[in-house]
mmCIF file of C-alpha atoms and ligand atoms in Angstrom:
data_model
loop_
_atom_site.group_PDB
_atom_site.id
_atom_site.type_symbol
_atom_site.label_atom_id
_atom_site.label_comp_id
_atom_site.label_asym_id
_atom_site.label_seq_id
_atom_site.Cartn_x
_atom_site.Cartn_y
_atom_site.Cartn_z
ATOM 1 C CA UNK A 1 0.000 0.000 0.000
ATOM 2 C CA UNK A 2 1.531 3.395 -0.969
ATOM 3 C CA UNK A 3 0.578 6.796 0.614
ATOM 4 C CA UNK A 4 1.139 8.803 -2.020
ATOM 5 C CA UNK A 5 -2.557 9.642 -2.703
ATOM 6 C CA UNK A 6 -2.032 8.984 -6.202
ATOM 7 C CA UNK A 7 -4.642 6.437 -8.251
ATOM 8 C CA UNK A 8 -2.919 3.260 -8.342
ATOM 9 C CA UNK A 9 -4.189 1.503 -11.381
ATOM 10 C CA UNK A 10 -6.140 -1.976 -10.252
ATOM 11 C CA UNK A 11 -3.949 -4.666 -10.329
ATOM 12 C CA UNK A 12 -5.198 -7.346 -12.229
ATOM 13 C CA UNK A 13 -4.395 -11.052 -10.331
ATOM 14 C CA UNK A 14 -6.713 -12.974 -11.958
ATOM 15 C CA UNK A 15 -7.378 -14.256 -15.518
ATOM 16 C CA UNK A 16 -9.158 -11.880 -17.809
ATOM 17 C CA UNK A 17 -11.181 -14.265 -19.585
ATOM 18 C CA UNK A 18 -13.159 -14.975 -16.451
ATOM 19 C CA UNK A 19 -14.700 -11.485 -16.308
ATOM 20 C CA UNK A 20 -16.898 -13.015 -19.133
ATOM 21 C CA UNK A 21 -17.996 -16.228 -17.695
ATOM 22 C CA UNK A 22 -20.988 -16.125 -15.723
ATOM 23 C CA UNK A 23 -21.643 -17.492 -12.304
ATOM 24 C CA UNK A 24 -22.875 -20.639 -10.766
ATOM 25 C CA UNK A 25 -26.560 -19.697 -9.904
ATOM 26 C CA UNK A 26 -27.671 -21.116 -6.593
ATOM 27 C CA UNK A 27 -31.043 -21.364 -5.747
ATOM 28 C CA UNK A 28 -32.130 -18.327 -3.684
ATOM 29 C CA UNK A 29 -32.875 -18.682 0.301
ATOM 30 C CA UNK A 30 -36.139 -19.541 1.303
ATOM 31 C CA UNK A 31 -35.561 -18.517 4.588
ATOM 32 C CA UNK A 32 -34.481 -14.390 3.049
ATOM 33 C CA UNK A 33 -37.713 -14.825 0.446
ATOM 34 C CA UNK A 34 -40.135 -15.340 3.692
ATOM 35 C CA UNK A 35 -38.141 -12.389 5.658
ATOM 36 C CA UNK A 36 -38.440 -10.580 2.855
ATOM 37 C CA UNK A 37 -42.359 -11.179 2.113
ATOM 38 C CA UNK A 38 -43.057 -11.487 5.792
ATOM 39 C CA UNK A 39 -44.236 -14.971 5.399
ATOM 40 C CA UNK A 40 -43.638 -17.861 7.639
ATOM 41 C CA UNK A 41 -41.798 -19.746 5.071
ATOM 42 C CA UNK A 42 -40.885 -20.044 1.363
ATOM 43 C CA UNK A 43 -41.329 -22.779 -1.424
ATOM 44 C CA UNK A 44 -37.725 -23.734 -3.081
ATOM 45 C CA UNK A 45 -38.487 -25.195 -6.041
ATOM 46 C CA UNK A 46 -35.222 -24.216 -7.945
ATOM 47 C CA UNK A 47 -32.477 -26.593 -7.052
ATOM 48 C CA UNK A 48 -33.883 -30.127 -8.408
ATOM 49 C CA UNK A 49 -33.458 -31.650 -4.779
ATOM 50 C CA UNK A 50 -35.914 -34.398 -3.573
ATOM 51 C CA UNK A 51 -38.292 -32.536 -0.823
ATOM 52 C CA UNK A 52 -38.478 -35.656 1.684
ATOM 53 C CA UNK A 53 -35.639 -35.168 3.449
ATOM 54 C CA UNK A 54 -32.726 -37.304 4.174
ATOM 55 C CA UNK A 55 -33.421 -40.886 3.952
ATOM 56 C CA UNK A 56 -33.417 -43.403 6.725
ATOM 57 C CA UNK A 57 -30.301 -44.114 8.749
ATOM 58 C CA UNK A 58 -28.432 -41.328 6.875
ATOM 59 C CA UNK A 59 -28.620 -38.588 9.418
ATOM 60 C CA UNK A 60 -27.201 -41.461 12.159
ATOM 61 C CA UNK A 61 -24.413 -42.430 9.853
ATOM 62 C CA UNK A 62 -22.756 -38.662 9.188
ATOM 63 C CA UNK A 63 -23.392 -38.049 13.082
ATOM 64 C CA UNK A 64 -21.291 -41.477 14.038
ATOM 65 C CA UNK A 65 -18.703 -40.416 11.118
ATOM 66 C CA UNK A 66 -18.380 -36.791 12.813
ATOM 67 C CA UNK A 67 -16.825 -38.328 16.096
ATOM 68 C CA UNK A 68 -13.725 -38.901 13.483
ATOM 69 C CA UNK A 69 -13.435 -35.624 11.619
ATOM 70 C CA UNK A 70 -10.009 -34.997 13.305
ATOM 71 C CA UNK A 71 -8.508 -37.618 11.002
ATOM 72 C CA UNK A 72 -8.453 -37.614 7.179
ATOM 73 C CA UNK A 73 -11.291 -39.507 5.290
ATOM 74 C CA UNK A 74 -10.342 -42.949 3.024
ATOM 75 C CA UNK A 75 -8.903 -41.479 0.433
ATOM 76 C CA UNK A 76 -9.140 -44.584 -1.700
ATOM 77 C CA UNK A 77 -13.087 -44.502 -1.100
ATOM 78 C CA UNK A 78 -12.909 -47.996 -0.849
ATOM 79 C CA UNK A 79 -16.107 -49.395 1.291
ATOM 80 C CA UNK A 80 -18.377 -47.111 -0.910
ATOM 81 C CA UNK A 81 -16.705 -47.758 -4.035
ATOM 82 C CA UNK A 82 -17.228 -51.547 -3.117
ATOM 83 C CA UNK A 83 -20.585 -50.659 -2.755
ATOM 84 C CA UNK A 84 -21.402 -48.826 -5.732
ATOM 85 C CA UNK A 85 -19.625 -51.663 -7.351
ATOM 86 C CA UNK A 86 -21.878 -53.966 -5.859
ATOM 87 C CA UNK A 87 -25.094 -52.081 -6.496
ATOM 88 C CA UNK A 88 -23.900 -51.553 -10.099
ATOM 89 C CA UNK A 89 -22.172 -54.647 -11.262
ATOM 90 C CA UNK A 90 -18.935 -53.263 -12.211
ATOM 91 C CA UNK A 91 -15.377 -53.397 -10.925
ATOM 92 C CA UNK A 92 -14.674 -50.862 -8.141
ATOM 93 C CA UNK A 93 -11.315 -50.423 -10.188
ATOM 94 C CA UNK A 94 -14.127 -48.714 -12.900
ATOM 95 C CA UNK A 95 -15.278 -46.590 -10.115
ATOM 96 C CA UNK A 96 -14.106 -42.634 -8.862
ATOM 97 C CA UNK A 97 -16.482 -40.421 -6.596
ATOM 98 C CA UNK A 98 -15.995 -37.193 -6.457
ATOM 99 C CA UNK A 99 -17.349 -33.611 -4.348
ATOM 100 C CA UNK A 100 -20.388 -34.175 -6.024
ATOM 101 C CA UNK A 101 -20.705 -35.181 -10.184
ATOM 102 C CA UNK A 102 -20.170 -31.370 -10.697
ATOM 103 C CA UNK A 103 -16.603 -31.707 -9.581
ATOM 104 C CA UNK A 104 -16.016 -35.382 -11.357
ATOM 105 C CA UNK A 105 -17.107 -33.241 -14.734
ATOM 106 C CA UNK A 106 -14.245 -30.924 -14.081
ATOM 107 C CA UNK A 107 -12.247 -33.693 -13.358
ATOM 108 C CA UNK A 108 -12.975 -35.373 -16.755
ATOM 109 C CA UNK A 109 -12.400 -32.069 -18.422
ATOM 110 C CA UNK A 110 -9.134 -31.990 -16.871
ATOM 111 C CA UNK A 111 -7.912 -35.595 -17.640
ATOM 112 C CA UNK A 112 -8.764 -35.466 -21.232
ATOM 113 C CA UNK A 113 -8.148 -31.551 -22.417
ATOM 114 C CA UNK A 114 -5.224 -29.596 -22.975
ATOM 115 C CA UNK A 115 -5.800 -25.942 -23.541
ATOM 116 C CA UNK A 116 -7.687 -25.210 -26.951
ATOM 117 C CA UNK A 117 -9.131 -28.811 -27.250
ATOM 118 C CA UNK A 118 -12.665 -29.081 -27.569
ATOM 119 C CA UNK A 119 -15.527 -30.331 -25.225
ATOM 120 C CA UNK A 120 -18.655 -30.387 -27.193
ATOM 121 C CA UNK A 121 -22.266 -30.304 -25.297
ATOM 122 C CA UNK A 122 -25.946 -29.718 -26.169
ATOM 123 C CA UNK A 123 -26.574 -25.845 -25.274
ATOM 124 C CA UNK A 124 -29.061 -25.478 -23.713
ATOM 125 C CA UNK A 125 -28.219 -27.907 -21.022
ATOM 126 C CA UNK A 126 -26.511 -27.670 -17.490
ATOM 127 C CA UNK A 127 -25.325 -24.158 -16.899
ATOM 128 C CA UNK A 128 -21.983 -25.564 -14.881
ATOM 129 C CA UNK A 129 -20.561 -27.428 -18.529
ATOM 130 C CA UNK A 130 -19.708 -23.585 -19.924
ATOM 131 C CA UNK A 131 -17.589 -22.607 -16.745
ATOM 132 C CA UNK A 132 -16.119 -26.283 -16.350
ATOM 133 C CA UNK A 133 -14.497 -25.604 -19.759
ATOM 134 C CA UNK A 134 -13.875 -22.508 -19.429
ATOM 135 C CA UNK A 135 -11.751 -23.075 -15.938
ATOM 136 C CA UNK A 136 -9.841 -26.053 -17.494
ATOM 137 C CA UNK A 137 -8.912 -24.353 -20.569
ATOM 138 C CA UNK A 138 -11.084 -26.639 -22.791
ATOM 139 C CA UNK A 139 -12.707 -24.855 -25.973
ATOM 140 C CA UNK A 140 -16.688 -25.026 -25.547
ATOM 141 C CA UNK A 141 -18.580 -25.673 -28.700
ATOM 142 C CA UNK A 142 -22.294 -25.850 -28.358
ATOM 143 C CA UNK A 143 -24.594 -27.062 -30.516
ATOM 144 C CA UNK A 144 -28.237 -25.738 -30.037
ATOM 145 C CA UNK A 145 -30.704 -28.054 -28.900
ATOM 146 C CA UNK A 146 -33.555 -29.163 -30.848
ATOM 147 C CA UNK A 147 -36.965 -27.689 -31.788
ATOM 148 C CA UNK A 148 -38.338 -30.441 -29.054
ATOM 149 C CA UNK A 149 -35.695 -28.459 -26.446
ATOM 150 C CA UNK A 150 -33.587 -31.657 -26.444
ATOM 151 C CA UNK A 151 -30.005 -32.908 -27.436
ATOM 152 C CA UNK A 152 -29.522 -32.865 -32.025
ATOM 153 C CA UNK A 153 -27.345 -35.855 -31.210
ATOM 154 C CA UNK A 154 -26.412 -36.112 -35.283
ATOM 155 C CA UNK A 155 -25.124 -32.163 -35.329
ATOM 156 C CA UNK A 156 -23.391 -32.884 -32.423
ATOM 157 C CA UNK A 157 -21.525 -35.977 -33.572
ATOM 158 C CA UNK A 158 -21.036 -33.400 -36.523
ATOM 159 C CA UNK A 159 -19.383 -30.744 -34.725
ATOM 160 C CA UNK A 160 -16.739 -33.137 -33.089
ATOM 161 C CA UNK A 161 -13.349 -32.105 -34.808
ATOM 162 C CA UNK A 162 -9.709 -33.385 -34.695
ATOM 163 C CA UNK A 163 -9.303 -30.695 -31.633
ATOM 164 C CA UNK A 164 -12.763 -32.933 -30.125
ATOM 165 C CA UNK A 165 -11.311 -34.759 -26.695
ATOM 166 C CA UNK A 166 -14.860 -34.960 -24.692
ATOM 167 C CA UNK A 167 -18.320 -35.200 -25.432
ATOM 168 C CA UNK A 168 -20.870 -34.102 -22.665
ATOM 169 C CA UNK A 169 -24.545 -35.757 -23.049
ATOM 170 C CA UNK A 170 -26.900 -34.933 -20.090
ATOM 171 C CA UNK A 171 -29.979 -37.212 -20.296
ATOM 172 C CA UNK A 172 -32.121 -36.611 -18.858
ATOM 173 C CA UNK A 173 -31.143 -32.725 -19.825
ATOM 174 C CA UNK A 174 -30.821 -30.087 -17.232
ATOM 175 C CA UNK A 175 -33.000 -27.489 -17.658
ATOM 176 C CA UNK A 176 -34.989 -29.286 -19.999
ATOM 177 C CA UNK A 177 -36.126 -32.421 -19.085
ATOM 178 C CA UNK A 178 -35.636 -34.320 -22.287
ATOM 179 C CA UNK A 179 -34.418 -37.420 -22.912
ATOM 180 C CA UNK A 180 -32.464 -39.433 -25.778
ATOM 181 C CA UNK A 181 -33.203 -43.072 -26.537
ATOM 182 C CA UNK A 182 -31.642 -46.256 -27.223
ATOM 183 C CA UNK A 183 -31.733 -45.596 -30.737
ATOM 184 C CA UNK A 184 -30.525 -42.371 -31.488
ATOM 185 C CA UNK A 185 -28.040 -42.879 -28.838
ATOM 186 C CA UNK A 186 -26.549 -46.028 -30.376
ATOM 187 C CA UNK A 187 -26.440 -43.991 -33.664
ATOM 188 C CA UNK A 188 -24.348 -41.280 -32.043
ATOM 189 C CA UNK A 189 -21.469 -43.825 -30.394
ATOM 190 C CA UNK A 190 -21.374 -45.232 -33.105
ATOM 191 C CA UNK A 191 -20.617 -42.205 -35.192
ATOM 192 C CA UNK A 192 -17.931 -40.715 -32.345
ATOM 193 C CA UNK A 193 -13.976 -41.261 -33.113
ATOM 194 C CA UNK A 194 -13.175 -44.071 -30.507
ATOM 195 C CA UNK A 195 -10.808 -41.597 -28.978
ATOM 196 C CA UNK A 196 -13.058 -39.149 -28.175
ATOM 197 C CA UNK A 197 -14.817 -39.758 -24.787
ATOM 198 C CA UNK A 198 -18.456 -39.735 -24.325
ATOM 199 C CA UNK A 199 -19.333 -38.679 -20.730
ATOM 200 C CA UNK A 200 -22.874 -39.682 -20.344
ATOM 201 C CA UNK A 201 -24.131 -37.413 -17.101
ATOM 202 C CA UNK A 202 -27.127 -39.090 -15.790
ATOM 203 C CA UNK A 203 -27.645 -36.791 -12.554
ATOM 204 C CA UNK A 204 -31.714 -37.762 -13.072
ATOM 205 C CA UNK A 205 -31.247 -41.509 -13.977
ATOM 206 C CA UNK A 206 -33.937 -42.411 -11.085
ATOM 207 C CA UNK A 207 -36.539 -40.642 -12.244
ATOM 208 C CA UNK A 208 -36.907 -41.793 -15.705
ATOM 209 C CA UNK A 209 -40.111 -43.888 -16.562
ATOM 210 C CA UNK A 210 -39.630 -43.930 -20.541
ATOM 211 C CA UNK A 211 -38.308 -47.522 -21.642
ATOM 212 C CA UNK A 212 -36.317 -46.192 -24.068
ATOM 213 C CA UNK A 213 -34.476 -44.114 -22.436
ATOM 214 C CA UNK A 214 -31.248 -46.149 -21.963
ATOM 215 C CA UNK A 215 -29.722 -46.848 -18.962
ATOM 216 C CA UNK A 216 -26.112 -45.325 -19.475
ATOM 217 C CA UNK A 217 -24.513 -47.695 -17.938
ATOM 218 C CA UNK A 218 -25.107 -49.777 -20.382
ATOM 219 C CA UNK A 219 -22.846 -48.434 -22.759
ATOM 220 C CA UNK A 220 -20.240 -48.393 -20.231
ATOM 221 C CA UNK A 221 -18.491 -51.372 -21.984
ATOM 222 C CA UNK A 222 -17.516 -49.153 -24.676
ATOM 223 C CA UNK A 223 -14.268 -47.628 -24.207
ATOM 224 C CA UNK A 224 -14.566 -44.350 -24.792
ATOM 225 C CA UNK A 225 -18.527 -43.536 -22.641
ATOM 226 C CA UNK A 226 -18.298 -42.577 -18.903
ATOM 227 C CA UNK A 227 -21.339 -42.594 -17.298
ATOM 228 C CA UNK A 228 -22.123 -39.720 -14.412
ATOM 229 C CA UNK A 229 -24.152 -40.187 -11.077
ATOM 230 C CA UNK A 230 -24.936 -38.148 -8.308
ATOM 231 C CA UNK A 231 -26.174 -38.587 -4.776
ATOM 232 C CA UNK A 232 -27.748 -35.086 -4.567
ATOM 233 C CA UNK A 233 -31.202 -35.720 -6.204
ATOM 234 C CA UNK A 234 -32.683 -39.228 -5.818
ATOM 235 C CA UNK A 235 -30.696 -39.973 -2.969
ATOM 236 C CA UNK A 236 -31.489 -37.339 -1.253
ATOM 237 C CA UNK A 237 -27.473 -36.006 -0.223
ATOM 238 C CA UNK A 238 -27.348 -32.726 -1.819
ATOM 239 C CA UNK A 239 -25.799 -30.754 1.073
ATOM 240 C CA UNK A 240 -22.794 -33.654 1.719
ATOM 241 C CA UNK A 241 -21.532 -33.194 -2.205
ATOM 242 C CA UNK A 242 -20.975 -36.524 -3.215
ATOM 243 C CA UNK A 243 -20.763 -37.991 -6.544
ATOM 244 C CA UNK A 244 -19.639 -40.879 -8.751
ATOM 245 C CA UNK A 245 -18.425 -42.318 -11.887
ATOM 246 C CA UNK A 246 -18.557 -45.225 -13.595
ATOM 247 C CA UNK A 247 -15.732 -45.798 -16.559
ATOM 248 C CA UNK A 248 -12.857 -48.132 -18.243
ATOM 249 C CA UNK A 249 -10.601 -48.323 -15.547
ATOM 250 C CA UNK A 250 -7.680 -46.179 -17.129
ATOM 251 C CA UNK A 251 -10.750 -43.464 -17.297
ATOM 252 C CA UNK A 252 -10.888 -44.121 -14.024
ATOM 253 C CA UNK A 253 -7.698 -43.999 -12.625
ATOM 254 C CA UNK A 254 -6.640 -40.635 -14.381
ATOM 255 C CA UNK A 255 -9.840 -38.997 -12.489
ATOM 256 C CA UNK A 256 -8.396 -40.046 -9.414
ATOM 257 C CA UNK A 257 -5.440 -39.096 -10.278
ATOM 258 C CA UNK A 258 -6.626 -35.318 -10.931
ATOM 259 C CA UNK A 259 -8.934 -35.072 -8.180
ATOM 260 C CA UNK A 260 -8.190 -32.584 -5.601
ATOM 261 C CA UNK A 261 -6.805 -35.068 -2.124
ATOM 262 C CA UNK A 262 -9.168 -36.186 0.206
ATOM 263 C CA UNK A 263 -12.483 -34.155 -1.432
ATOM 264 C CA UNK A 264 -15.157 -37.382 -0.937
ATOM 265 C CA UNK A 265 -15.411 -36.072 2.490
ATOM 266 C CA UNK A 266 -15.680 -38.990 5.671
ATOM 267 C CA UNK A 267 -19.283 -37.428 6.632
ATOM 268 C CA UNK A 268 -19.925 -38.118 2.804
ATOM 269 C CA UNK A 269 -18.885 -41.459 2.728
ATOM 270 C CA UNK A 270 -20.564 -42.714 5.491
ATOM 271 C CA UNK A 271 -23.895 -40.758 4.510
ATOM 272 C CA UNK A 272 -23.869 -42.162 0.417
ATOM 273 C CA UNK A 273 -22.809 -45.973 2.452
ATOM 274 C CA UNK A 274 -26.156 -45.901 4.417
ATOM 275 C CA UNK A 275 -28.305 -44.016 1.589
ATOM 276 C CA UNK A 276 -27.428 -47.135 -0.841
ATOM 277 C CA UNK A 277 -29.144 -49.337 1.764
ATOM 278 C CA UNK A 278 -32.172 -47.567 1.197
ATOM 279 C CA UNK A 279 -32.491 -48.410 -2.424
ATOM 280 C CA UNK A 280 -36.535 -49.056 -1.650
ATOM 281 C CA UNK A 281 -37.465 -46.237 -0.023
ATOM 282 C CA UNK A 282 -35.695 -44.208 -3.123
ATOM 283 C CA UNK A 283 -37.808 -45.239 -5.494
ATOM 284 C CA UNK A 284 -40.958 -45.063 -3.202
ATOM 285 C CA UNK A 285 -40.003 -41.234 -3.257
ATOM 286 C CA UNK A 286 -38.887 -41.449 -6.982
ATOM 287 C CA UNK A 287 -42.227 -42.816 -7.921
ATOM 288 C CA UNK A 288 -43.860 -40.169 -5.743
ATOM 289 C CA UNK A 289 -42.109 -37.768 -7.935
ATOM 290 C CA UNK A 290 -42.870 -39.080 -11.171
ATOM 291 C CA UNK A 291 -46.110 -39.083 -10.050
ATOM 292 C CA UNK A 292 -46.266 -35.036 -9.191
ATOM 293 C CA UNK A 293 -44.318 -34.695 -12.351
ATOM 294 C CA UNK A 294 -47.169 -36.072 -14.785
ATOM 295 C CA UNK A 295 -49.715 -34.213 -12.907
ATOM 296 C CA UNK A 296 -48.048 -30.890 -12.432
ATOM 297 C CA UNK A 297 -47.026 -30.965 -16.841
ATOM 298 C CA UNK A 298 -50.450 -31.358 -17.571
ATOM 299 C CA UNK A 299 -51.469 -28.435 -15.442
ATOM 300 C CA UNK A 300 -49.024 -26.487 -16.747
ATOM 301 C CA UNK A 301 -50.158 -27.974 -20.588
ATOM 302 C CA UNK A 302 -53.377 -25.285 -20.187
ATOM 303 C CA UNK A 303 -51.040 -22.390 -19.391
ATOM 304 C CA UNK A 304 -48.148 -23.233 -21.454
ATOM 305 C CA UNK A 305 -48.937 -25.757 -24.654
ATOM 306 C CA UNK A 306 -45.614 -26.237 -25.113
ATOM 307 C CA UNK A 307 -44.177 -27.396 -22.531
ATOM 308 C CA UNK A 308 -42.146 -30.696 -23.156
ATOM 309 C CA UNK A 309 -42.253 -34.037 -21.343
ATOM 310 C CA UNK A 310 -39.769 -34.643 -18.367
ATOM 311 C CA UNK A 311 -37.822 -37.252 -17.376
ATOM 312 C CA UNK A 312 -36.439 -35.947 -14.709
ATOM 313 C CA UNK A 313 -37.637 -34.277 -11.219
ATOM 314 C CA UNK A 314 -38.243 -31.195 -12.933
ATOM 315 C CA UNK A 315 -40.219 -28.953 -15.522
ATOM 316 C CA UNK A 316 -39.328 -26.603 -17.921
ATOM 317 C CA UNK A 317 -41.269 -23.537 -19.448
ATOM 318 C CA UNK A 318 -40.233 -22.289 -22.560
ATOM 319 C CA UNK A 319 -41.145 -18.951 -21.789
ATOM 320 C CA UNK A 320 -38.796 -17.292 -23.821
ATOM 321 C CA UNK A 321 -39.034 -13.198 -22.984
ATOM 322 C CA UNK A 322 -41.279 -13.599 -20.106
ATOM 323 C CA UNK A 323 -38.977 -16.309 -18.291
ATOM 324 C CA UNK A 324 -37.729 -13.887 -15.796
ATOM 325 C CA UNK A 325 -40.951 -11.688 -15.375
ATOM 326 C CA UNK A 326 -42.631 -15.328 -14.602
ATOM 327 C CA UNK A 327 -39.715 -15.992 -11.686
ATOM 328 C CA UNK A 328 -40.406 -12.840 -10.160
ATOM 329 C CA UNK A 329 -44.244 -13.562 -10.294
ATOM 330 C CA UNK A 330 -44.092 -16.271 -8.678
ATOM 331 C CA UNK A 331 -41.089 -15.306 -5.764
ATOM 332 C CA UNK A 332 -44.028 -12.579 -5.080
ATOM 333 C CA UNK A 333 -45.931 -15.518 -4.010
ATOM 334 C CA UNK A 334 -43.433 -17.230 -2.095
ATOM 335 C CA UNK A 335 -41.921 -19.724 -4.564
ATOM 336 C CA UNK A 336 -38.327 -19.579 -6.149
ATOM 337 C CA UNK A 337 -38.279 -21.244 -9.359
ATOM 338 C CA UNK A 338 -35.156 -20.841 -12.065
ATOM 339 C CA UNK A 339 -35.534 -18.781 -14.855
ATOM 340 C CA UNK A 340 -32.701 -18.269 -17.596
ATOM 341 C CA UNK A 341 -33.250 -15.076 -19.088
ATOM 342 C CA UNK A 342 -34.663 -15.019 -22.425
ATOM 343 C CA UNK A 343 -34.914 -18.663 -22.320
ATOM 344 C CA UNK A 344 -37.400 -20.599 -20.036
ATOM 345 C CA UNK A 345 -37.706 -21.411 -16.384
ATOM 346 C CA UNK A 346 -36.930 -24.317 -15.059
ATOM 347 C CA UNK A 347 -39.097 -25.947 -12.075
ATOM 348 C CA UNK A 348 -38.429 -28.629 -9.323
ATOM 349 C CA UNK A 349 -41.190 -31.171 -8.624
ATOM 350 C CA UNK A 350 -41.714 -30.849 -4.805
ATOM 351 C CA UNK A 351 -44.260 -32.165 -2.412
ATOM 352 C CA UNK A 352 -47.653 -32.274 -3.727
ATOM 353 C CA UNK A 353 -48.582 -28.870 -1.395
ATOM 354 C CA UNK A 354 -45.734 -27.196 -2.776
ATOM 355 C CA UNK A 355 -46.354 -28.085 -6.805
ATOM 356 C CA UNK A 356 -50.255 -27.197 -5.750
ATOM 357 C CA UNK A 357 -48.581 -23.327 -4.401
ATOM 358 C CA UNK A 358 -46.045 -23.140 -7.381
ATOM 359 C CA UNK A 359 -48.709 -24.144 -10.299
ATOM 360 C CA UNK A 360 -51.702 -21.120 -7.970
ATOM 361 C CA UNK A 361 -48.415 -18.776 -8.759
ATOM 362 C CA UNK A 362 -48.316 -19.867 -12.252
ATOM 363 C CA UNK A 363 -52.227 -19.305 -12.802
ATOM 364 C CA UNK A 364 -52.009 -15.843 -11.905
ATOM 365 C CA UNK A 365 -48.710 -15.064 -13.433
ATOM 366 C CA UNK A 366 -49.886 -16.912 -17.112
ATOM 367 C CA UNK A 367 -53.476 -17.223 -16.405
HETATM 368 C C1 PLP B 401 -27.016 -32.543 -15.209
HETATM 369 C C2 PLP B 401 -26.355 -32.387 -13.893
HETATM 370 N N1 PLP B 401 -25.173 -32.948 -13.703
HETATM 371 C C3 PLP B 401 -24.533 -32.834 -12.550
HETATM 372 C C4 PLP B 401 -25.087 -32.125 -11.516
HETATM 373 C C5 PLP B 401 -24.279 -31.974 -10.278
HETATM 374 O O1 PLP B 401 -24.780 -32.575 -9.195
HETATM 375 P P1 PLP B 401 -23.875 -32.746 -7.903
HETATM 376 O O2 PLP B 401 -22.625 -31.984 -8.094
HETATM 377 O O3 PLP B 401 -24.709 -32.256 -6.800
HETATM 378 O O4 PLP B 401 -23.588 -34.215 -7.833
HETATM 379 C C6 PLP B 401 -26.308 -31.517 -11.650
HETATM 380 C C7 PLP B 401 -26.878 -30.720 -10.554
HETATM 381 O O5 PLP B 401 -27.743 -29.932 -10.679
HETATM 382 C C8 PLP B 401 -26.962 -31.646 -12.879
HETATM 383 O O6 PLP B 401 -28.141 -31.061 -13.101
#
């Protein structure tokens, strides 16, 4: 610090190019919306979480794993990976978790991309793919989705170039809610270079219903697919951060390799070891979901015609224009959906009193 009382010109310290990236959204606080309305409480309906809280045994297992947070967690994972393995018939040598499948993306990006290669995703799809690439160094190329709001699997196999090293496919897709099949997917593997890898992110597996939606990790014999899963949604651990992947083992191996030491926390281990024994009561709540989900689309049908079928634990409105006049509408009436500007709005499927509040907001916002 100088006392001079001249100017000094900001020093720059960090990287220019991230001035143009935009941020992570979270979901907004319920608890501020209800100060701020004066209401006892607030509907989140913005953050694709399950609204039934953790599952059995969970809460028990992180509280019995916090009498050992003075030591290190397993950093080789290796009870849950054994599980996962287990639950998911594959070699826990095939398996890497991660802080969350948001961080094993990164990961992925940074085991297969030097600076200037290309990751290639559907656009519009999850909003953290963009600043994953960006933050690694990786060239995004996005290829618009379809009229239907979903993945054009064919123009993206044609946008992969020599630079291609990664492919992202979200299915179901975040915002959207659409889904590829069996057939179209086949098509599209079978188009890719074998060394470009296909990272199939499946953060909504457990809430599709549509037969032909393909189960990624079916493909993941292939060489070149990784398959994503997360904890957060169906599984109900959102706030430990704890996802996984499922790849060849060298696929595998490198992501461990790159992950940052020790970040599959010990409360997260514990809590994702006694969430797999629950595997019943999940999809009780998943079908309880799918449920709300039919019911709440064709509610929304009479407002919105287009609206397009989920698979996932969430809606989208293809609002266009109005997306972020509809989000303030309804945070007026105490429920925080997730507009994109100019886009749509994307909307969690939460407890049957909550959809019943969100779709009253959406009658007198659209009505
Ligand atoms: C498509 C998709 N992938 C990955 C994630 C990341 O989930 P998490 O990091 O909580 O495992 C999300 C979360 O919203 C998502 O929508």
């Amino acid at each position: 610090m100088t006392d001079t009382g001249r100017q000094q010109p900001a020093l720059r310290l960090t990287r220019a190019d991230l001035d143009a990236l935009p941020n992570y959204v979270p979901g907004r606080s319920p608890a501020d919306l209800a100060r701020e309305l004066g209401l006892p409480e607030a509907i989140k309906l913005a953050s694709n979480e399950v609204p039934y809280g953790p599952l059995p045994g969970v809460v028990e297992a992180v509280a019995e794993a916090a009498a050992g947070v003075h030591r290190y967690p397993d950093m080789g994972v290796v009870a849950l990976r054994q599980a996962l393995a287990e639950r998911y018939g594959v070699d826990p040598d095939r398996i890497a978790t991660g802080c969350g499948s948001v961080a094993l993306a990164e990961h992925l990006v940074r085991a297969t991309c030097l600076p200037g290669d290309e990751l290639v995703y559907s656009w519009r799809s999850f909003e953290a793919y963009p600043i994953i690439a960006a933050t690694s160094g990786a060239t995004s190329v996005q290829v618009p989705n379809d009229a239907g709001h979903g993945h054009d699997l064919a123009a993206m196999a044609a946008a992969v170039t020599d630079r291609t090293r990664m492919i992202l496919v979200c299915n179901p897709n975040n915002p959207t809610g659409t889904a590829v099949r069996r057939a179209e997917l086949d098509r599209f593997l079978d188009a890719v270079p074998d060394d470009v890898l296909v990272v199939i992110d499946e953060a909504y597996r457990e809430f599709v219903t549509d037969p032909e939606v393909p189960d990624g990790l079916s493909y993941a014999d292939r060489p070149n697919v990784a398959v994503l899963r997360t904890l957060s949604k169906a599984w109900g651990l959102a706030g430990l951060r704890i996802g996984f992947l499922v790849a060849q083992p060298q696929v595998a191996a490198a992501v461990r390799k790159v992950v940052t030491p020790f970040s599959t926390s010990m409360a997260a281990q514990a809590g994702a070891l006694a969430a797999l024994a629950q595997a019943d009561e999940v999809q009780r709540r998943c079908a309880l979901v799918v449920a709300e989900r039919e019911r709440v689309t064709e509610a929304l049908r009479k407002l919105v015609p287009d609206v397009p079928a989920s698979q996932a634990n969430f809606v989208w409105l293809p609002l266009g224009d109005r997306a972020v006049d509809f989000g303030k509408a309804c945070e007026a009436r105490g429920v925080i959906v997730r507009p994109f500007a100019g886009d749509g709005v994307r909307v969690t499927i939460g407890t049957p009193a909550e959809n019943d509040a969100f779709l009253a907001a959406a009658e007198s916002a659209l009505g």
